[in-house]
Short mmCIF file of C-alpha atoms and ligand atoms in Angstrom, two decimals:
data_model
loop_
_atom_site.label_atom_id
_atom_site.label_comp_id
_atom_site.label_asym_id
_atom_site.label_seq_id
_atom_site.Cartn_x
_atom_site.Cartn_y
_atom_site.Cartn_z
CA MET A 1 15.46 16.96 32.19
CA ARG A 2 12.26 14.98 33.74
CA SER A 3 9.46 16.71 32.29
CA SER A 4 11.05 16.73 28.46
CA TYR A 5 11.23 12.91 28.74
CA HIS A 6 7.04 12.73 30.05
CA THR A 7 6.54 14.51 26.54
CA VAL A 8 8.10 12.34 24.91
CA THR A 9 6.69 9.62 26.23
CA ILE A 10 2.97 10.98 25.69
CA VAL A 11 3.49 11.02 21.77
CA TYR A 12 5.25 7.64 21.55
CA ARG A 13 1.53 6.84 23.42
CA LYS A 14 -1.03 8.62 20.95
CA ASP A 15 1.29 6.09 17.95
CA MET A 16 0.56 3.64 20.11
CA ASP A 17 -3.47 3.84 19.03
CA MET A 18 -3.02 4.25 15.86
CA LYS A 19 -4.77 0.64 14.74
CA ILE A 20 -3.71 0.18 11.11
CA GLY A 21 -5.61 -3.25 8.87
CA ILE A 22 -3.66 -4.92 6.82
CA LEU A 23 -5.08 -7.25 4.40
CA ALA A 24 -3.62 -10.89 5.04
CA VAL A 25 -5.60 -12.93 2.84
CA GLN A 26 -2.77 -13.70 0.94
CA GLY A 27 0.88 -11.87 0.00
CA ALA A 28 3.96 -10.30 1.62
CA PHE A 29 1.46 -8.94 4.42
CA ILE A 30 3.76 -9.71 7.59
CA GLU A 31 7.09 -7.57 6.22
CA HIS A 32 4.62 -4.89 6.74
CA GLU A 33 3.29 -5.96 9.83
CA LYS A 34 6.52 -5.65 10.99
CA MET A 35 7.27 -2.17 10.04
CA ILE A 36 4.30 -0.78 11.05
CA SER A 37 4.76 -2.35 13.63
CA SER A 38 8.83 -1.12 15.09
CA LEU A 39 7.09 2.38 14.57
CA GLY A 40 4.28 2.21 17.22
CA ALA A 41 1.20 1.82 15.56
CA GLU A 42 -1.16 -0.94 16.04
CA CYS A 43 -1.25 -4.27 13.54
CA VAL A 44 -4.89 -5.91 12.57
CA GLU A 45 -5.19 -8.48 9.70
CA LEU A 46 -7.94 -8.15 7.59
CA ARG A 47 -8.52 -11.83 6.81
CA LYS A 48 -12.35 -12.11 7.22
CA LYS A 49 -15.17 -10.00 6.76
CA GLU A 50 -15.24 -9.44 10.37
CA ASP A 51 -12.04 -8.42 11.34
CA ILE A 52 -12.32 -5.44 8.88
CA THR A 53 -13.57 -3.09 12.08
CA ASP A 54 -15.31 0.32 12.32
CA ASN A 55 -11.96 1.88 14.41
CA LEU A 56 -8.76 1.32 11.56
CA ASP A 57 -6.91 4.18 10.61
CA GLY A 58 -4.97 3.01 8.09
CA LEU A 59 -4.67 -0.59 5.45
CA ILE A 60 -2.57 -1.87 3.74
CA LEU A 61 -3.13 -3.55 0.71
CA PRO A 62 0.05 -6.29 0.07
CA GLY A 63 1.99 -7.89 -2.87
CA GLY A 64 1.29 -10.53 -3.71
CA GLU A 65 -0.88 -12.19 -6.52
CA SER A 66 -3.57 -9.88 -7.71
CA THR A 67 -5.76 -12.69 -9.29
CA VAL A 68 -5.85 -14.57 -6.25
CA GLN A 69 -6.11 -11.66 -3.98
CA GLY A 70 -9.62 -10.32 -5.96
CA LYS A 71 -10.55 -13.77 -6.57
CA LEU A 72 -10.55 -14.05 -2.04
CA LEU A 73 -11.46 -10.77 -1.70
CA ASN A 74 -15.25 -11.43 -3.12
CA GLU A 75 -15.09 -14.98 -1.37
CA LEU A 76 -14.81 -13.15 2.61
CA ASP A 77 -17.31 -11.32 1.38
CA MET A 78 -14.84 -7.98 2.32
CA PHE A 79 -14.99 -6.43 -1.06
CA ASP A 80 -17.49 -4.28 -1.29
CA ILE A 81 -16.56 -2.81 2.86
CA LEU A 82 -12.65 -2.22 1.41
CA ARG A 83 -14.43 -0.55 -1.90
CA HIS A 84 -17.15 1.78 -0.03
CA LYS A 85 -13.77 2.59 3.21
CA ILE A 86 -11.55 3.64 0.51
CA LYS A 87 -14.08 5.21 -1.07
CA SER A 88 -14.89 7.15 1.87
CA GLY A 89 -11.06 8.26 2.80
CA LEU A 90 -10.12 5.64 5.04
CA PRO A 91 -5.64 5.94 4.19
CA VAL A 92 -4.50 3.64 2.09
CA MET A 93 -0.60 1.98 1.50
CA ALA A 94 -1.16 -0.89 -1.80
CA THR A 95 1.84 -1.91 -2.74
CA CYS A 96 2.36 -3.92 -6.38
CA ALA A 97 -0.39 -6.14 -6.79
CA GLY A 98 -2.64 -3.87 -3.63
CA LEU A 99 -1.77 -1.35 -6.61
CA ILE A 100 -3.65 -3.42 -9.38
CA LEU A 101 -6.12 -3.88 -7.10
CA LEU A 102 -6.55 -0.06 -6.71
CA SER A 103 -5.76 0.68 -10.55
CA GLU A 104 -9.18 2.11 -12.22
CA ASN A 105 -8.00 0.27 -15.17
CA LEU A 106 -5.16 -2.19 -16.48
CA SER A 107 -4.09 -1.98 -19.96
CA ASN A 108 -3.35 -5.52 -20.24
CA ASP A 109 -6.00 -7.01 -18.33
CA ASP A 110 -9.35 -7.18 -18.32
CA SER A 111 -10.74 -7.50 -14.59
CA ARG A 112 -11.40 -4.84 -12.30
CA TYR A 113 -11.12 -4.45 -8.72
CA PHE A 114 -11.57 -1.33 -6.68
CA GLN A 115 -11.05 1.07 -9.13
CA THR A 116 -10.70 3.90 -6.72
CA LEU A 117 -7.10 5.12 -7.88
CA PRO A 118 -7.64 7.27 -10.99
CA VAL A 119 -4.32 5.27 -12.89
CA THR A 120 -4.10 2.92 -15.60
CA THR A 121 -1.34 0.09 -14.77
CA ARG A 122 0.38 -2.46 -16.60
CA ARG A 123 0.23 -6.00 -15.21
CA ASN A 124 3.99 -7.70 -14.90
CA ALA A 125 5.19 -4.70 -17.15
CA TYR A 126 8.61 -5.39 -16.98
CA GLY A 127 7.87 -8.95 -18.69
CA ARG A 128 9.57 -13.07 -17.64
CA GLN A 129 13.75 -11.41 -18.04
CA LEU A 130 13.70 -8.66 -15.20
CA GLY A 131 11.29 -10.53 -12.71
CA SER A 132 13.02 -9.47 -9.68
CA PHE A 133 15.13 -6.19 -9.09
CA LYS A 134 16.33 -3.29 -7.57
CA ARG A 135 16.86 0.38 -8.64
CA ASN A 136 17.28 3.24 -6.07
CA ALA A 137 14.96 6.20 -7.07
CA ASN A 138 13.94 9.36 -6.05
CA ILE A 139 10.73 9.91 -3.99
CA LYS A 140 9.17 12.83 -4.10
CA GLY A 141 8.88 14.78 -0.17
CA ILE A 142 11.56 11.58 0.87
CA GLY A 143 15.09 11.66 -0.99
CA ASP A 144 16.74 8.36 -2.80
CA PHE A 145 14.71 5.37 -1.98
CA GLU A 146 16.01 1.26 -2.83
CA MET A 147 13.08 0.04 -5.17
CA VAL A 148 12.63 -3.17 -4.84
CA PHE A 149 10.32 -4.93 -8.29
CA ILE A 150 8.92 -8.52 -8.33
CA ARG A 151 7.11 -9.46 -11.34
CA ALA A 152 5.98 -5.60 -10.66
CA PRO A 153 3.29 -3.13 -12.85
CA TYR A 154 4.30 0.14 -13.46
CA ILE A 155 1.98 2.94 -13.97
CA GLU A 156 1.21 4.16 -17.25
CA LYS A 157 -1.37 6.79 -17.80
CA VAL A 158 -2.09 9.50 -14.79
CA SER A 159 -5.69 11.36 -14.31
CA ASP A 160 -4.00 15.33 -13.76
CA ASP A 161 -5.64 15.56 -9.38
CA VAL A 162 -3.23 12.54 -9.48
CA GLU A 163 0.78 13.34 -7.96
CA VAL A 164 3.15 11.41 -9.74
CA LEU A 165 6.46 10.60 -6.76
CA ALA A 166 8.58 9.03 -8.89
CA SER A 167 9.13 7.39 -11.53
CA VAL A 168 11.89 4.16 -12.72
CA ASP A 169 13.38 4.69 -16.57
CA ASN A 170 10.44 6.94 -17.49
CA HIS A 171 7.74 4.21 -15.65
CA ILE A 172 5.81 5.57 -13.13
CA THR A 173 6.29 3.63 -9.84
CA ALA A 174 4.49 6.34 -6.81
CA VAL A 175 1.44 8.24 -6.38
CA ARG A 176 -0.72 9.95 -4.54
CA TYR A 177 -4.35 10.81 -4.96
CA LYS A 178 -6.31 11.94 -1.80
CA ASN A 179 -6.41 9.05 0.31
CA GLN A 180 -4.52 7.01 -1.42
CA LEU A 181 -0.77 5.71 -2.01
CA GLY A 182 -0.27 3.56 -4.35
CA LEU A 183 3.20 1.45 -5.11
CA THR A 184 4.35 -0.68 -8.13
CA PHE A 185 7.62 -1.71 -5.81
CA HIS A 186 7.99 -3.65 -1.99
CA PRO A 187 9.25 -0.81 0.43
CA GLU A 188 8.50 -3.46 3.09
CA LEU A 189 11.64 -5.34 1.79
CA ALA A 190 14.07 -2.94 1.81
CA ASP A 191 15.05 -1.78 4.93
CA ASP A 192 14.13 1.51 5.21
CA THR A 193 11.09 2.71 7.69
CA ARG A 194 9.95 6.38 5.55
CA LEU A 195 7.48 5.10 3.02
CA HIS A 196 5.54 3.79 5.75
CA GLN A 197 6.05 6.51 7.95
CA SER A 198 4.95 8.92 5.62
CA PHE A 199 1.72 6.90 5.20
CA LEU A 200 1.39 6.58 9.24
CA SER A 201 1.85 10.46 8.46
CA MET A 202 -0.94 11.06 6.37
CA ILE A 203 -3.48 9.64 8.90
CA LYS A 204 -4.76 12.46 10.68
N1 LIG B 1 2.32 -9.64 -10.59
C1 LIG B 1 1.31 -9.37 -10.03
C2 LIG B 1 0.18 -9.18 -10.03
O1 LIG B 1 -0.06 -9.03 -10.60
C3 LIG B 1 1.61 -8.43 -8.09
C4 LIG B 1 3.62 -8.63 -7.81
C5 LIG B 1 3.76 -8.38 -6.72
O2 LIG B 1 2.90 -8.47 -6.22
N2 LIG B 1 4.52 -8.57 -6.28
O3 LIG B 1 -0.49 -9.56 -9.23
#
């Protein structure tokens, strides 16, 4: 009994060594922090350039307002260094506005941000009447998941090498491309840690 208990402890400590940077200039970052911490990884709030250190194992781009986040990333001089890290393979989980920041193209907006994810995304795609809603849908590799949409985008087009993980009413809501996990909804607001867990497992 004793020795197996110790084995479990060691595995848990290994998890604790994981450091996840969470962009914290605007938007729903606290909820991600709670989830990531509950899974045993350390969270670092990225509020300024100096917070983006070399020892980050992963990055979360939260929901919020992509225009505001994009503007702040530039003003705070955080944009280039984050883009470089994503391009160099740092695992990133992007939700809603975060996904808009990653998208190579936006179909209804002239702004462009990191452009590291080869998809075309439509901002505020559900219109005013459907500002906020929940739907259950299947996510590849995870199963049925409650998706919380808030003034959400959807993904209209993906390049061949992007894996589509989930769709709702024929609109793509989750994709994986190399080190990037892009979600149009807010998994941090569902009482379900499986997507965050699967993100942590993308980190070697
Ligand atoms: N509508 C926001 C945008 O365009 C995204 C909303 C969200 O992140 N929940 O940036």
